[in-house]
Structures are given as structure tokens and as C-alpha cells.
XYZ file of C-alpha atoms in Angstrom:
724
model
C 43.616 34.922 -66.144
C 45.442 37.223 -63.702
C 42.881 39.855 -63.073
C 43.412 39.551 -59.355
C 46.998 39.034 -59.349
C 48.463 40.008 -56.066
C 45.077 39.842 -54.288
C 45.561 37.621 -51.317
C 42.730 35.434 -49.835
C 42.544 33.248 -46.891
C 39.708 30.490 -46.810
C 39.007 29.194 -43.385
C 37.351 25.787 -42.728
C 35.630 23.254 -44.889
C 32.478 25.166 -45.818
C 31.412 24.383 -49.475
C 30.140 28.081 -49.981
C 33.491 29.391 -48.803
C 35.203 27.005 -51.136
C 33.029 28.150 -54.039
C 34.007 31.819 -53.196
C 37.532 30.988 -53.061
C 37.409 29.071 -56.454
C 35.786 32.028 -58.153
C 38.472 34.455 -56.789
C 41.245 31.905 -57.736
C 39.878 31.389 -61.195
C 40.482 35.149 -62.022
C 44.036 35.194 -60.462
C 43.746 35.740 -56.703
C 46.206 33.958 -54.490
C 43.794 31.828 -52.257
C 45.261 29.868 -49.148
C 43.204 27.382 -47.389
C 43.515 26.687 -43.724
C 43.066 22.988 -42.912
C 40.609 22.304 -45.759
C 38.629 18.992 -45.768
C 37.948 17.370 -49.167
C 35.473 14.480 -48.533
C 33.891 14.682 -51.954
C 35.078 15.174 -55.426
C 33.380 18.571 -55.548
C 35.246 19.910 -52.500
C 38.445 18.572 -53.998
C 37.724 20.270 -57.278
C 36.751 23.474 -55.580
C 40.121 23.556 -53.560
C 42.197 22.424 -56.463
C 45.340 24.809 -57.009
C 44.890 26.660 -53.712
C 47.659 26.767 -51.252
C 46.894 24.572 -48.327
C 48.140 25.837 -45.093
C 48.264 24.037 -41.677
C 46.095 25.393 -38.944
C 48.977 25.460 -36.636
C 49.177 28.994 -35.012
C 52.367 30.224 -36.516
C 51.566 29.080 -40.136
C 47.950 30.511 -39.759
C 49.193 33.858 -38.362
C 51.456 34.413 -41.369
C 48.792 33.973 -44.052
C 46.178 35.806 -42.121
C 48.432 38.806 -41.445
C 49.144 39.135 -45.210
C 45.553 38.651 -46.401
C 43.546 41.296 -48.302
C 40.311 39.199 -47.841
C 39.517 36.455 -45.219
C 36.636 34.139 -45.842
C 35.099 32.254 -42.946
C 32.023 30.175 -43.217
C 30.082 29.200 -40.000
C 27.159 30.197 -37.898
C 27.554 32.623 -34.997
C 28.271 29.769 -32.577
C 31.115 28.556 -34.782
C 32.671 32.085 -35.182
C 32.430 32.692 -31.337
C 34.302 29.501 -30.711
C 37.003 30.392 -33.175
C 37.489 33.737 -31.554
C 37.471 32.264 -27.995
C 40.177 29.871 -29.099
C 42.626 32.759 -29.351
C 42.323 32.909 -33.188
C 40.588 36.326 -33.599
C 40.790 37.352 -37.163
C 41.045 41.099 -36.394
C 43.935 40.352 -33.894
C 45.996 39.118 -36.825
C 45.015 41.560 -39.457
C 42.997 44.771 -38.802
C 42.882 45.834 -42.459
C 41.649 42.816 -44.292
C 38.113 42.452 -45.462
C 36.236 39.888 -43.468
C 33.603 37.921 -45.139
C 31.345 35.646 -43.107
C 29.023 33.173 -44.844
C 26.400 31.261 -42.984
C 22.986 29.724 -43.653
C 20.893 32.624 -42.258
C 23.481 35.222 -41.596
C 25.333 36.062 -38.249
C 22.332 37.941 -36.558
C 18.551 37.226 -36.135
C 16.483 34.459 -34.290
C 17.456 31.825 -36.859
C 21.125 32.579 -36.927
C 22.226 29.383 -35.206
C 19.635 27.083 -36.738
C 21.125 24.069 -38.472
C 20.665 23.971 -42.249
C 21.461 21.807 -45.267
C 21.136 22.494 -49.083
C 17.727 20.958 -49.219
C 16.320 22.823 -46.234
C 17.760 26.146 -47.476
C 15.869 25.852 -50.710
C 12.754 25.344 -48.691
C 13.382 28.247 -46.222
C 14.207 30.573 -49.123
C 11.081 29.720 -51.139
C 13.001 28.645 -54.200
C 11.801 25.123 -53.844
C 8.248 26.325 -54.799
C 9.399 27.985 -57.943
C 12.412 25.831 -59.227
C 10.608 23.612 -61.786
C 7.759 25.879 -62.555
C 4.002 25.144 -61.991
C 2.689 21.653 -61.404
C -0.562 20.126 -62.449
C -0.791 18.136 -59.208
C 0.030 19.598 -55.840
C 0.921 16.038 -54.535
C 4.175 16.481 -56.507
C 6.718 17.307 -53.903
C 8.731 20.624 -54.289
C 12.376 20.025 -55.221
C 15.844 21.303 -54.770
C 18.236 21.711 -57.736
C 21.254 19.464 -58.722
C 24.695 20.132 -57.450
C 24.803 21.836 -54.106
C 23.401 25.057 -55.626
C 23.014 26.775 -52.214
C 26.637 26.737 -51.739
C 27.357 28.019 -55.272
C 24.922 31.068 -54.941
C 26.088 31.744 -51.366
C 29.709 31.632 -52.506
C 29.207 33.783 -55.730
C 27.341 36.374 -53.592
C 30.325 36.312 -51.068
C 32.735 36.834 -53.930
C 30.611 39.707 -55.241
C 30.393 41.373 -51.860
C 33.972 40.762 -51.019
C 35.303 42.444 -54.110
C 33.116 45.464 -53.519
C 34.505 45.678 -50.042
C 38.110 45.434 -51.402
C 37.409 48.933 -53.099
C 36.094 50.489 -49.946
C 37.769 53.674 -48.814
C 38.217 52.510 -45.186
C 40.097 49.193 -44.568
C 38.656 46.358 -42.491
C 35.283 46.177 -43.998
C 32.972 43.353 -42.565
C 30.527 41.399 -44.821
C 27.638 39.143 -43.488
C 26.409 36.868 -46.294
C 23.153 34.945 -45.760
C 22.786 32.036 -48.049
C 19.060 32.167 -47.413
C 18.981 35.778 -48.584
C 21.183 34.961 -51.602
C 18.806 32.176 -52.636
C 15.698 34.290 -51.999
C 16.892 37.198 -54.171
C 17.216 34.763 -57.054
C 13.351 35.208 -57.267
C 13.509 38.952 -57.146
C 10.367 39.654 -59.007
C 8.293 37.288 -56.815
C 9.670 38.914 -53.717
C 8.903 42.292 -54.991
C 5.373 41.334 -55.901
C 4.832 39.844 -52.475
C 6.403 42.910 -50.775
C 4.394 45.444 -52.778
C 1.022 43.778 -53.378
C 1.075 40.738 -51.010
C 0.581 38.357 -53.999
C 2.350 35.192 -54.378
C 2.955 32.764 -57.353
C 0.777 29.860 -57.540
C 2.494 26.495 -57.555
C -0.563 24.798 -59.201
C -0.442 25.290 -62.934
C -2.939 28.135 -64.132
C -3.783 28.308 -67.873
C -0.455 27.683 -69.835
C 1.865 27.974 -66.824
C 4.078 30.222 -69.095
C 4.230 27.673 -71.639
C 3.205 30.041 -74.439
C 6.444 31.994 -73.694
C 8.773 29.058 -73.250
C 8.258 25.266 -73.213
C 9.637 21.890 -73.664
C 8.547 19.515 -76.414
C 9.188 15.887 -76.732
C 11.609 14.572 -79.381
C 12.250 11.121 -80.783
C 15.559 11.070 -78.759
C 14.706 13.296 -75.791
C 13.416 16.872 -75.478
C 13.806 20.213 -77.086
C 12.992 23.634 -75.591
C 11.425 26.399 -77.680
C 10.567 30.064 -76.995
C 8.476 31.576 -79.710
C 7.308 34.294 -77.374
C 6.918 37.194 -79.844
C 4.243 37.132 -82.630
C 6.904 37.163 -85.326
C 8.704 34.170 -83.684
C 5.413 32.370 -83.638
C 4.792 32.799 -87.224
C 8.221 31.656 -87.976
C 7.694 28.621 -85.739
C 4.570 27.605 -87.625
C 6.695 27.634 -90.814
C 9.344 25.444 -89.028
C 6.441 22.937 -88.337
C 5.495 22.860 -92.064
C 2.694 25.492 -91.803
C 0.198 22.949 -90.191
C -3.663 23.697 -90.936
C -4.227 23.957 -87.130
C -1.928 27.018 -87.180
C -4.937 28.993 -88.521
C -7.242 27.737 -85.841
C -8.885 30.790 -84.074
C -7.816 29.137 -80.745
C -4.211 29.868 -81.453
C -4.132 33.006 -83.454
C -2.892 35.472 -80.650
C -0.823 34.860 -77.715
C -3.892 35.232 -75.171
C -5.556 32.542 -77.326
C -2.650 30.246 -77.087
C -2.440 30.723 -73.361
C -6.206 29.912 -72.914
C -5.972 26.774 -75.096
C -2.551 25.703 -74.134
C -3.240 22.012 -73.496
C -4.587 21.400 -76.944
C -1.776 23.486 -78.624
C 0.858 21.483 -76.675
C -0.503 18.162 -77.788
C -0.528 19.366 -81.443
C 3.056 20.598 -81.308
C 4.155 17.385 -79.514
C 2.703 15.126 -82.321
C 4.952 17.136 -84.684
C 8.002 17.198 -82.498
C 8.079 13.500 -81.865
C 8.988 12.818 -85.392
C 12.390 14.612 -85.227
C 15.616 14.463 -83.054
C 15.998 17.291 -80.456
C 19.024 18.730 -82.228
C 17.148 18.804 -85.488
C 14.335 20.615 -83.891
C 16.646 23.316 -82.360
C 18.418 23.610 -85.614
C 15.340 24.143 -87.737
C 14.110 26.759 -85.254
C 17.349 28.656 -84.892
C 17.670 28.868 -88.640
C 14.198 30.589 -88.599
C 15.482 32.943 -85.732
C 13.260 30.998 -83.138
C 15.022 30.761 -79.888
C 15.429 27.023 -79.289
C 17.891 24.486 -77.701
C 17.987 20.677 -77.179
C 17.921 19.450 -73.680
C 21.483 18.141 -73.214
C 22.859 15.679 -70.696
C 25.906 17.060 -68.837
C 28.144 14.524 -70.627
C 27.161 15.983 -74.111
C 28.737 19.384 -73.092
C 32.211 17.834 -72.751
C 32.520 17.606 -76.632
C 30.898 20.823 -77.431
C 32.761 22.594 -80.348
C 31.507 26.020 -78.926
C 33.162 25.440 -75.552
C 36.285 23.970 -77.113
C 36.523 27.121 -79.319
C 36.293 29.204 -76.234
C 38.923 26.993 -74.293
C 36.321 26.700 -71.468
C 37.539 23.467 -70.062
C 40.671 22.837 -67.958
C 42.367 19.661 -67.084
C 42.189 18.394 -63.542
C 43.387 15.220 -61.955
C 41.194 13.503 -59.358
C 41.300 9.890 -58.030
C 44.140 9.254 -60.551
C 42.164 10.262 -63.596
C 42.543 13.245 -66.014
C 39.212 14.854 -66.366
C 37.684 18.065 -67.772
C 36.617 20.652 -65.150
C 34.710 23.910 -65.892
C 36.708 27.054 -66.258
C 35.573 30.737 -65.618
C 33.005 32.305 -67.891
C 34.412 35.582 -68.396
C 36.371 35.494 -71.746
C 38.827 38.101 -70.476
C 41.321 40.226 -72.367
C 43.188 42.895 -70.638
C 44.955 45.877 -72.357
C 47.411 48.457 -70.826
C 46.879 52.059 -71.767
C 49.899 54.421 -71.777
C 48.390 56.486 -68.947
C 46.739 55.012 -65.876
C 43.414 56.609 -64.737
C 43.593 59.204 -62.027
C 42.691 57.730 -58.653
C 39.204 58.726 -57.694
C 38.655 60.528 -54.584
C 37.304 58.100 -51.892
C 33.583 58.302 -51.100
C 31.247 56.908 -48.620
C 30.727 53.573 -50.604
C 33.021 51.323 -52.471
C 31.943 52.413 -55.951
C 31.334 56.191 -55.300
C 32.736 58.151 -58.222
C 32.377 55.300 -60.688
C 30.146 55.790 -63.667
C 28.411 52.862 -65.371
C 26.873 53.111 -68.747
C 24.106 50.390 -68.776
C 22.844 49.157 -72.120
C 21.453 45.845 -70.525
C 17.737 44.975 -70.221
C 15.379 42.482 -68.417
C 17.210 40.417 -65.703
C 20.796 39.589 -65.913
C 22.528 42.937 -66.727
C 20.087 44.957 -64.670
C 20.622 42.750 -61.687
C 24.365 43.425 -61.893
C 23.946 47.065 -62.362
C 21.512 47.138 -59.446
C 24.296 45.847 -57.196
C 26.825 48.319 -58.526
C 24.258 51.094 -57.922
C 23.701 49.924 -54.281
C 27.533 50.063 -53.812
C 27.567 53.770 -54.864
C 28.186 53.674 -58.628
C 26.434 56.209 -60.718
C 24.441 53.930 -63.163
C 23.030 55.573 -66.341
C 20.439 53.235 -67.835
C 20.246 53.722 -71.809
C 16.759 52.706 -72.903
C 14.800 52.778 -76.340
C 11.874 55.153 -76.684
C 8.401 53.871 -76.314
C 8.167 51.063 -73.615
C 12.026 50.949 -72.628
C 13.228 47.947 -70.662
C 10.731 45.175 -70.831
C 11.123 44.791 -67.038
C 9.086 48.027 -66.751
C 5.989 45.967 -67.607
C 6.372 44.087 -64.193
C 7.836 44.770 -60.720
C 11.297 43.962 -62.170
C 12.225 47.588 -62.896
C 10.810 48.786 -59.525
C 13.375 46.629 -57.737
C 16.254 46.305 -60.312
C 16.080 50.004 -61.270
C 16.578 51.236 -57.798
C 19.084 54.186 -57.534
C 19.789 54.336 -61.317
C 19.131 57.227 -63.792
C 17.370 56.808 -67.161
C 18.337 58.194 -70.605
C 16.128 57.532 -73.542
C 17.971 57.336 -76.959
C 16.815 56.116 -80.363
C 20.025 54.400 -81.582
C 18.589 54.187 -85.135
C 19.447 58.018 -85.176
C 23.129 59.107 -85.626
C 22.562 61.979 -83.180
C 21.684 59.495 -80.453
C 24.645 57.137 -81.239
C 26.852 60.321 -80.880
C 25.343 60.889 -77.510
C 26.004 57.311 -76.494
C 29.520 57.672 -77.699
C 30.033 60.798 -75.663
C 28.685 59.318 -72.585
C 31.022 56.195 -72.967
C 33.923 58.469 -73.293
C 33.188 59.750 -69.764
C 32.304 56.490 -68.148
C 34.347 53.821 -66.305
C 32.204 50.667 -67.124
C 29.870 49.741 -70.027
C 27.685 46.779 -69.812
C 25.607 45.444 -72.624
C 23.562 42.299 -73.594
C 22.386 42.891 -77.075
C 22.598 40.042 -79.642
C 26.179 39.333 -81.091
C 27.281 42.077 -83.449
C 24.523 44.664 -82.593
C 26.708 47.049 -80.678
C 29.322 46.925 -83.391
C 26.909 47.751 -86.086
C 25.725 50.781 -84.150
C 29.256 52.182 -83.635
C 29.308 51.238 -80.023
C 31.397 48.160 -79.977
C 34.228 47.565 -77.657
C 37.042 48.629 -80.045
C 35.101 51.767 -81.161
C 34.541 52.964 -77.579
C 37.913 51.795 -75.965
C 40.029 53.651 -78.615
C 38.830 57.144 -77.370
C 38.331 56.012 -73.707
C 41.336 53.504 -73.033
C 40.095 53.270 -69.290
C 36.663 52.065 -70.213
C 35.923 48.424 -68.953
C 33.651 46.960 -71.509
C 31.427 44.089 -70.509
C 29.243 42.039 -73.103
C 27.027 39.475 -71.673
C 25.464 36.955 -74.038
C 23.986 33.476 -74.037
C 27.159 31.600 -75.534
C 29.859 34.180 -75.653
C 30.787 36.544 -78.558
C 32.956 34.107 -80.391
C 32.649 30.524 -81.638
C 30.306 28.572 -83.850
C 27.241 29.039 -81.738
C 27.781 32.643 -80.738
C 25.026 33.920 -83.060
C 22.339 31.745 -81.653
C 19.251 33.383 -80.153
C 19.143 32.546 -76.540
C 17.362 33.219 -73.298
C 18.392 32.165 -69.779
C 15.579 29.641 -69.319
C 16.512 27.929 -72.650
C 20.275 27.832 -71.612
C 19.210 26.110 -68.300
C 17.838 23.389 -70.681
C 20.807 23.343 -72.894
C 23.349 22.989 -70.019
C 21.414 20.015 -68.595
C 20.249 21.803 -65.553
C 16.366 21.576 -66.278
C 16.778 17.900 -67.232
C 18.194 16.971 -63.916
C 15.987 19.120 -61.823
C 12.998 16.808 -61.511
C 11.719 13.522 -59.967
C 12.369 10.360 -61.559
C 9.693 9.335 -64.300
C 8.638 12.982 -64.372
C 9.051 14.747 -67.673
C 11.273 18.054 -67.458
C 9.869 21.487 -67.078
C 11.409 24.825 -67.891
C 11.170 26.226 -64.314
C 11.662 29.871 -63.249
C 14.566 31.991 -64.568
C 17.343 30.736 -62.304
C 20.332 31.586 -64.620
C 19.751 35.158 -65.100
C 19.966 36.447 -61.546
C 22.896 34.229 -60.916
C 24.743 35.704 -63.912
C 23.750 39.137 -62.453
C 25.774 38.256 -59.386
C 28.756 37.066 -61.470
C 28.681 40.111 -63.598
C 28.742 42.399 -60.677
C 31.705 40.442 -59.301
C 33.886 40.566 -62.524
C 33.150 44.304 -63.036
C 34.300 44.985 -59.582
C 37.453 42.847 -59.862
C 38.151 44.678 -63.192
C 37.954 48.022 -61.214
C 40.297 46.678 -58.591
C 42.843 45.621 -61.279
C 42.450 48.888 -63.195
C 43.048 50.814 -59.838
C 46.029 48.616 -59.062
C 47.859 48.162 -62.344
C 45.988 50.410 -64.939
C 45.081 47.393 -66.895
C 41.765 47.620 -68.514
C 39.433 44.582 -69.072
C 37.304 43.609 -72.061
C 35.051 40.990 -70.622
C 33.148 38.525 -72.972
C 30.695 36.788 -70.401
C 28.989 33.553 -71.560
C 25.784 32.565 -69.705
C 26.057 28.961 -70.697
C 29.483 28.720 -69.216
C 28.244 30.469 -66.045
C 25.662 27.771 -65.694
C 28.181 24.969 -66.245
C 30.570 26.539 -63.720
C 28.078 26.058 -61.149
C 27.249 22.539 -62.384
C 30.676 21.245 -61.352
C 29.215 18.243 -59.304
C 27.199 16.668 -62.097
C 30.003 17.343 -64.613
C 32.492 15.541 -62.438
C 30.124 12.726 -61.643
C 29.693 12.244 -65.354
C 33.462 11.494 -65.723
C 34.119 9.867 -62.364
C 31.174 7.707 -61.610
C 28.222 7.400 -63.832
C 26.076 9.915 -65.750
C 23.932 11.668 -63.021
C 20.291 10.914 -63.201
C 17.221 12.962 -61.820
C 16.784 12.002 -58.118
C 14.450 14.358 -56.803
C 15.222 15.222 -53.201
C 17.245 12.056 -52.738
C 20.904 12.030 -51.360
C 23.874 9.700 -51.476
C 25.326 11.329 -48.522
C 22.678 11.695 -45.764
C 19.730 9.572 -44.645
C 17.097 10.464 -43.910
C 17.080 13.162 -46.493
C 13.684 14.282 -48.113
C 10.529 16.076 -48.277
C 7.103 15.057 -46.658
C 3.617 16.509 -46.931
C 2.127 18.009 -43.844
C -1.555 19.038 -42.967
C -2.264 21.663 -45.436
C -2.932 21.360 -49.125
C 0.527 22.420 -50.197
C 2.220 22.357 -46.786
C 5.587 20.676 -47.021
C 8.611 20.066 -44.894
C 12.182 19.303 -45.752
C 14.177 17.291 -43.218
C 18.017 16.264 -43.489
C 19.827 14.052 -40.974
C 23.557 14.455 -41.373
C 24.917 12.348 -38.572
C 24.307 9.465 -36.300
C 23.903 12.069 -33.436
C 21.098 13.859 -35.372
C 19.623 10.582 -36.169
C 19.421 9.566 -32.589
C 17.783 12.893 -31.713
C 15.104 12.383 -34.358
C 14.300 8.952 -32.963
C 13.807 10.621 -29.489
C 10.887 12.678 -30.802
C 9.353 10.285 -33.416
C 8.201 7.246 -31.379
C 7.807 4.841 -34.428
C 11.571 5.486 -35.166
C 12.838 4.771 -31.663
C 13.521 0.965 -32.310
C 16.131 2.105 -35.057
C 17.768 4.611 -32.871
C 21.121 2.751 -33.030
C 21.144 2.469 -36.860
C 24.170 3.705 -38.663
C 24.194 5.428 -42.063
C 24.451 2.198 -44.063
C 21.636 0.661 -42.323
C 19.430 3.734 -42.521
C 20.122 3.656 -46.331
C 18.942 0.003 -46.456
C 15.838 0.834 -44.337
C 15.047 4.169 -46.110
C 11.704 3.202 -47.278
C 10.499 1.999 -43.808
C 11.947 5.141 -42.216
C 10.364 7.436 -44.643
C 6.984 5.824 -44.197
C 7.279 5.969 -40.278
C 8.527 9.602 -40.423
C 5.790 10.663 -42.929
C 3.068 9.219 -40.754
C 4.276 11.260 -37.830
C 4.412 14.448 -40.051
C 1.227 14.125 -41.964
C -1.230 15.569 -39.393
C 1.111 18.319 -38.404
C 1.449 21.850 -39.592
C 4.867 22.120 -41.420
C 6.238 25.123 -39.688
C 5.411 23.860 -36.252
C 7.019 20.332 -37.022
C 9.983 22.213 -38.311
C 10.296 24.214 -35.208
C 10.272 21.064 -33.147
C 13.024 19.319 -35.227
C 15.285 22.529 -35.105
C 14.830 22.687 -31.325
C 16.729 19.434 -31.202
C 19.355 20.440 -33.677
C 18.002 18.721 -36.833
C 17.995 20.770 -40.162
C 14.354 21.148 -41.060
C 12.296 23.953 -43.075
C 8.758 24.488 -43.947
C 8.229 25.280 -47.621
C 8.202 29.038 -47.653
C 6.123 31.316 -49.884
C 7.455 34.868 -50.820
C 4.736 36.095 -48.409
C 6.306 34.120 -45.655
C 9.549 35.871 -46.358
C 7.840 39.307 -46.196
C 6.568 38.269 -42.783
C 9.774 36.599 -41.555
C 11.034 37.696 -38.115
C 14.542 36.751 -39.317
C 14.553 38.888 -42.368
C 12.745 41.691 -40.416
C 15.457 41.669 -37.639
C 18.288 41.771 -40.336
C 16.653 44.636 -42.218
C 16.405 42.621 -45.501
C 13.322 44.629 -46.634
C 13.304 48.235 -47.535
C 10.269 50.401 -47.281
C 8.664 51.306 -50.529
C 5.470 53.227 -50.523
C 2.853 51.139 -48.680
C 4.976 47.986 -49.147
C 8.428 46.823 -49.068
C 11.253 45.766 -51.666
C 13.981 43.112 -50.974
C 17.472 44.181 -50.193
C 20.856 42.738 -51.057
C 22.043 39.252 -50.002
C 24.664 40.628 -47.864
C 25.172 43.104 -44.983
C 28.255 45.448 -45.325
C 29.675 47.406 -42.556
C 29.856 50.529 -44.939
C 26.103 50.204 -45.794
C 24.565 50.714 -49.197
C 22.470 53.201 -51.095
C 18.662 53.031 -52.023
C 16.753 55.138 -54.250
C 13.568 54.979 -56.425
C 13.758 53.433 -60.000
C 13.771 56.083 -62.592
C 10.958 57.097 -64.967
C 11.675 56.205 -68.558
C 13.965 58.899 -69.838
C 13.436 60.848 -66.754
C 17.115 61.925 -66.463
C 17.803 62.567 -69.983
C 18.148 66.320 -70.014
C 19.913 66.485 -66.645
C 22.578 64.019 -67.709
C 23.190 65.438 -71.031
C 23.659 68.851 -69.249
C 25.609 67.513 -66.189
C 27.779 64.943 -67.945
C 28.166 66.170 -71.479
C 27.759 69.915 -70.740
C 25.222 70.202 -73.415
C 23.119 73.456 -73.249
C 19.269 73.517 -73.013
C 19.090 74.673 -76.725
C 21.414 71.763 -77.882
C 19.343 69.402 -76.116
C 16.225 70.783 -77.660
C 17.687 70.547 -81.162
C 18.578 66.845 -80.441
C 15.083 66.252 -79.290
C 13.649 67.805 -82.497
C 16.005 65.618 -84.445
C 14.368 62.569 -83.078
C 17.381 61.378 -81.101
C 15.262 60.737 -78.027
C 12.304 59.147 -80.001
């Protein structure tokens, strides 16, 4: 997959996020060189597999740095300053390359040099409060996800930002990627709600805890997830369960009724589901067009007929064993038109002059087009008459719709389809996430639109891809988190799995924005035009490399809560308040010694090495917890950070609104009386902002400006019902 053939990247150091970024770039064809990589784990070895390893000796380093288009450097400001003072100034070797700096909190701000680890970043970003959904008992500790996900999210954000910068008119752009900010923006609606109204999501379960929308049911061999969120789906689900008498109970007739009586309803559904296997439940539901998937173990994915059909797996040798490693999720095909597109005039932002036709809705697609709009693209959002994008019912549209334009088309009308076709003929990119086959039936499929516009980059995003035996399954992102094995692993031992918040959708938004920009770079360089068939389940598995490798190398991964096999102590403790928690990670003997200097009960064990700390883990945790329990979490975290130990209090979205770190980094944008979250990177060329459009508010203007339709022609179309 040589979309980025000829694009030269240098990855400096052994940071996991930089390795993830380099992996993603290499997966679509970039030539990635690593300066002195360190591969202490199977995950790091996989991430650096196939890259060119270059010695850090000055002569060798100078050569690859001087030729690079993009240079990745992971490290806090102190690390970067040390590198520059050693005579290895990146700008000295290459003034034209894009520089991407990745660090826990960014290169500026009062927390910029604070130590951090995967666990503490999930606490400081607020995601640990949201990950597994609402809990019945606040004594259940917040949790981090499986598989070093802070590195994956930070790395994907860096790749997305870096590719945008590669299209900038001026060479030598600088990107500053904060992993905390990248994680925080995964919960974009929660951030927007806190910024606009000061409201935060409750960690304690209220009513159904969103269960009436999507829930997990026990099966005789595991669990199955279902999502009969619409009334027609609920009626179909009752038929799947054999039309039980309780289905007519007034307590369950409407969705508000089901929310109010959720505990009783879940018990009744569970009595039915325990009689069947998880795959049988999902099959029955899908046959009735009810979204449902079994909760799989990662090992079950290795023999998936769907993934085999799509040639997702690639062979990889590690520790003398041949294993399956995840491949990229982009389903890429490239065509070469007879005539290359005219070079656009450079503008103030990387995507100035690029027009994107956006048929996507809710989270994943609108997140991607939000990033494209922020980087200067003209994004035309196509919406149905009536309510438009369901995201308009919440803060989602307010934040994801920024700087876009809205056109309303009733695509059941041939006149509206003709307008959509005409707009596609004058666009650079089209993004859609309808069910498989819908765009083709409308006359808006890739073949139909790329024939008249051979320069159109066409992107389809779907749950399982547009081809293969499972391509027509009804899927939502939260269900795919279950299907991939992600939800099943993100829990404490002996706790049943929960759905959790929509993690996959915003991550896919970053990946989609990355691949669109990579496709634009390729079209500009070679004239080749991409058809992208993006699979959300494959994107989820791409980020689950660590548990997938462990399944084949060691033993099937099991839920371990906040435990770690690499660090000790490594965990979460409750502090003085009702839901006041702190995460602490000790990464070295030096950090352990420092901890012992401030926790008197630990001082007798100050000389304990890692193996001894593992053996004494329970005693250490008890002593440490006793020291922390009467304290306020953020004060205890400040004391630990002061001596160089990664620590973070559990942040709420409101804490992020009030954060001095995010305020100094201008993460928040003013919006009316409140604020909205910005992007997870800072770019030297800036970004654009703008209000989200009213439903159909730009219809007349766009038809006039882009299609040159007269006011009379537009009025005739409106009379025909083309706009609803």
C-alpha cells in the first residue's frame, strides 16, 4: 500500500507514541527511518518492524535528517532542550522538514515537564472516569484501557497532524502534540457540555446508564451486546426473544419506560439470553436487523472469515515465531486518471482550496471532517430534511460542525440526487458512512461519481468494511468495541464487562482525517486518486496490537484492571472525597526510592528492586493506600510530581475546563458564554474556527456559488421537494 511512496520520515528515540505514528505512516507506504530505537517489548518490536534502523552516530543521523520530509521526536521540553544542546538541532540539519513533537502534556504550559505514564494520562485527561460507563458503586476504581492506548491515540493524532503539515504552503511547519489533549478530545461531547454549560457526566449509574440504547447480556458461553435503540429495532428484538408476554408490560412500552424500569427489564432479557450462545444471540438479532455482536476474545479474531477476506493480517516474525499482526484498516485502491488535477493555489492553511462533500453523521465521520475544516478545507455537510444529523440533538454538532456549511437534500428525490452528483463533480473528497450499498442505490457510489470526476477521493467508512461476509452487518462503534475484544478486557477481574463510552468513533475520526490527507498528498504528488474502504473493526484491532501479540506469544490476555507487569507500584487509590482517586506509577528503582522518602511506612523497603516490589505488592499497596486515604487527590498528586513520580488525580471534564495547563496552551475556544475544546495539536500555521451551521443554512448559497444555479432554478427545486 504505497500511498505515501517517496515520503521520508525520521523517528527519533524510543517513545511508543512516536513508534505508533511511524507505524501508521509506514503502513501506507512512507519510508520510515528510526534513530537508535529501543525494542524492550514485543509491542515496540512490532511497531518498529520493517522500518530502517539508523545508528545515532552524527554522520549517519545527519544524512537521514537532511533528507526527511517529516521528523518525529517524542519527549518533554527538557528532553528536547537536551537534544538541541548536544549539537543535534533538528532545524540545523533540515530547515524544510515538518517537525512533530509528541509529549505527555505538550511542549508548553506549567505541566509540560511533569512525568507521566499511560495510567496517569488516562486520569489527567478524564477518560478513566468514562471508559467503562457508569458504575453502581463508586468504590469501584476508575480504569485505563488495555494495550498502551495513550501511545496509540497520541501517535495517530501526530500522524494526522503531520500529514496536514506536509501539505502546508510554507515548509518547515512545527507541530506540538499533547497526548493528554488527544485523549481528552476522545470525549468531545463531554468536554463541550462542560465548557458550554458547566455540566459533567456522573460516574455513578443513573436510571439505565444508557443501557436502553446499548447493553451487554450474559450468554451460556460468554456475553453478547445488543443495541435496539430505535422503536422498530425494539419491536424486532422482542420477536427475536420469542415475543415474551412481558414485552407488553406497560413498564417497557416506550424507551422512556424502559429507561425508568431498566433493572427489571435487564433481568428479564438476561433470563432469556442465558439459554443461548453469544454468537447465536448475535446471529438471531442481525437476521432481524437489530445491531448485535458477541463479545469476542482477541484470539477469536485471528480466524475471522471477514478479516481473512479483507487480507487484514500480515505475517510477522518475533522471538523466532511466525505470528499474525494487524494490518492497516484502509482498504485502499488507487487509480491514475489520464490528466492530473491542477495544482491549487497555496493558501493560509494546509487544506485551503480543498472541497469536501460530507455525507457522514454522528461521530466518526463528522470528527474527521471537523479536523479537515480546521485545517482550511471547505466542508459541505449534506443532511436530510427534518432533524438532520442526529448529533444536532446534543452538543456534538456544536463542536464537530465548526467551520462547516450545511446543505439539506432529500435524496429520495431525483432532483436532490442530481444536486449531490453535481456537487461531487466539483469536489476533491467525498466521505460517507451509510450502510453498505446505500450510496450505490442512490446513484452516489464511488464508481458513479469517480467516472465523471476522476480526481475525486472517495472515502467509505463502515463497521466491517464494504466487502466480505460480514460487510452488511448492522454495526455501531460501541458494539464493535465489544466484538473486537476491547470491552471485555477493559474491566477489573471478577467484574462483568460494560459497554463504556464511544471510544472507537472519535479514534476512527482521527484515522479518517489522516488517510484523507495522505490521499491528497499522493494525488498532488503523483496524480493517483484513492478509493478508501475504511473498516472500524480493523481500526480497533490495529490499536489492539499488544493483546493480539500476547495472545500468540504468551497467553491469552485477561482483564487485569489497573495492574501492570512492567512497573511496581502501579495502581489507583481512593483519597478523601467520595469519588476522589489518584493514579500512581513507579517506573524505576530511582522513582521507588523517591517515593519511600515521602511515605514513611515504605521507607524500610527503600532498597527493594522491581522483583521484590512485585512480591511485596500487596503490602506496598496497603501502606501506600493508608498514606493516601486521608489526602485530597490533587494535592497528593502535586507532592508526588514534585519529586518526579508520575501521578494524577482523577479529572472531570470540568477540571479540564479550569485547567491552567490547557488554558495556557489555548486549548479552549470561546463560544458564547462558554468554551469549546480545540484540536489535540498546536500547529505553527494555526487553524480556523467558525460556528456550526444551521440545518440547511447554506443550501441556497452553495447551489448558487458552486453550481451556478440561479435563484429561480433553486426556487423550482425547492418546489419539487428536493430540499424536503
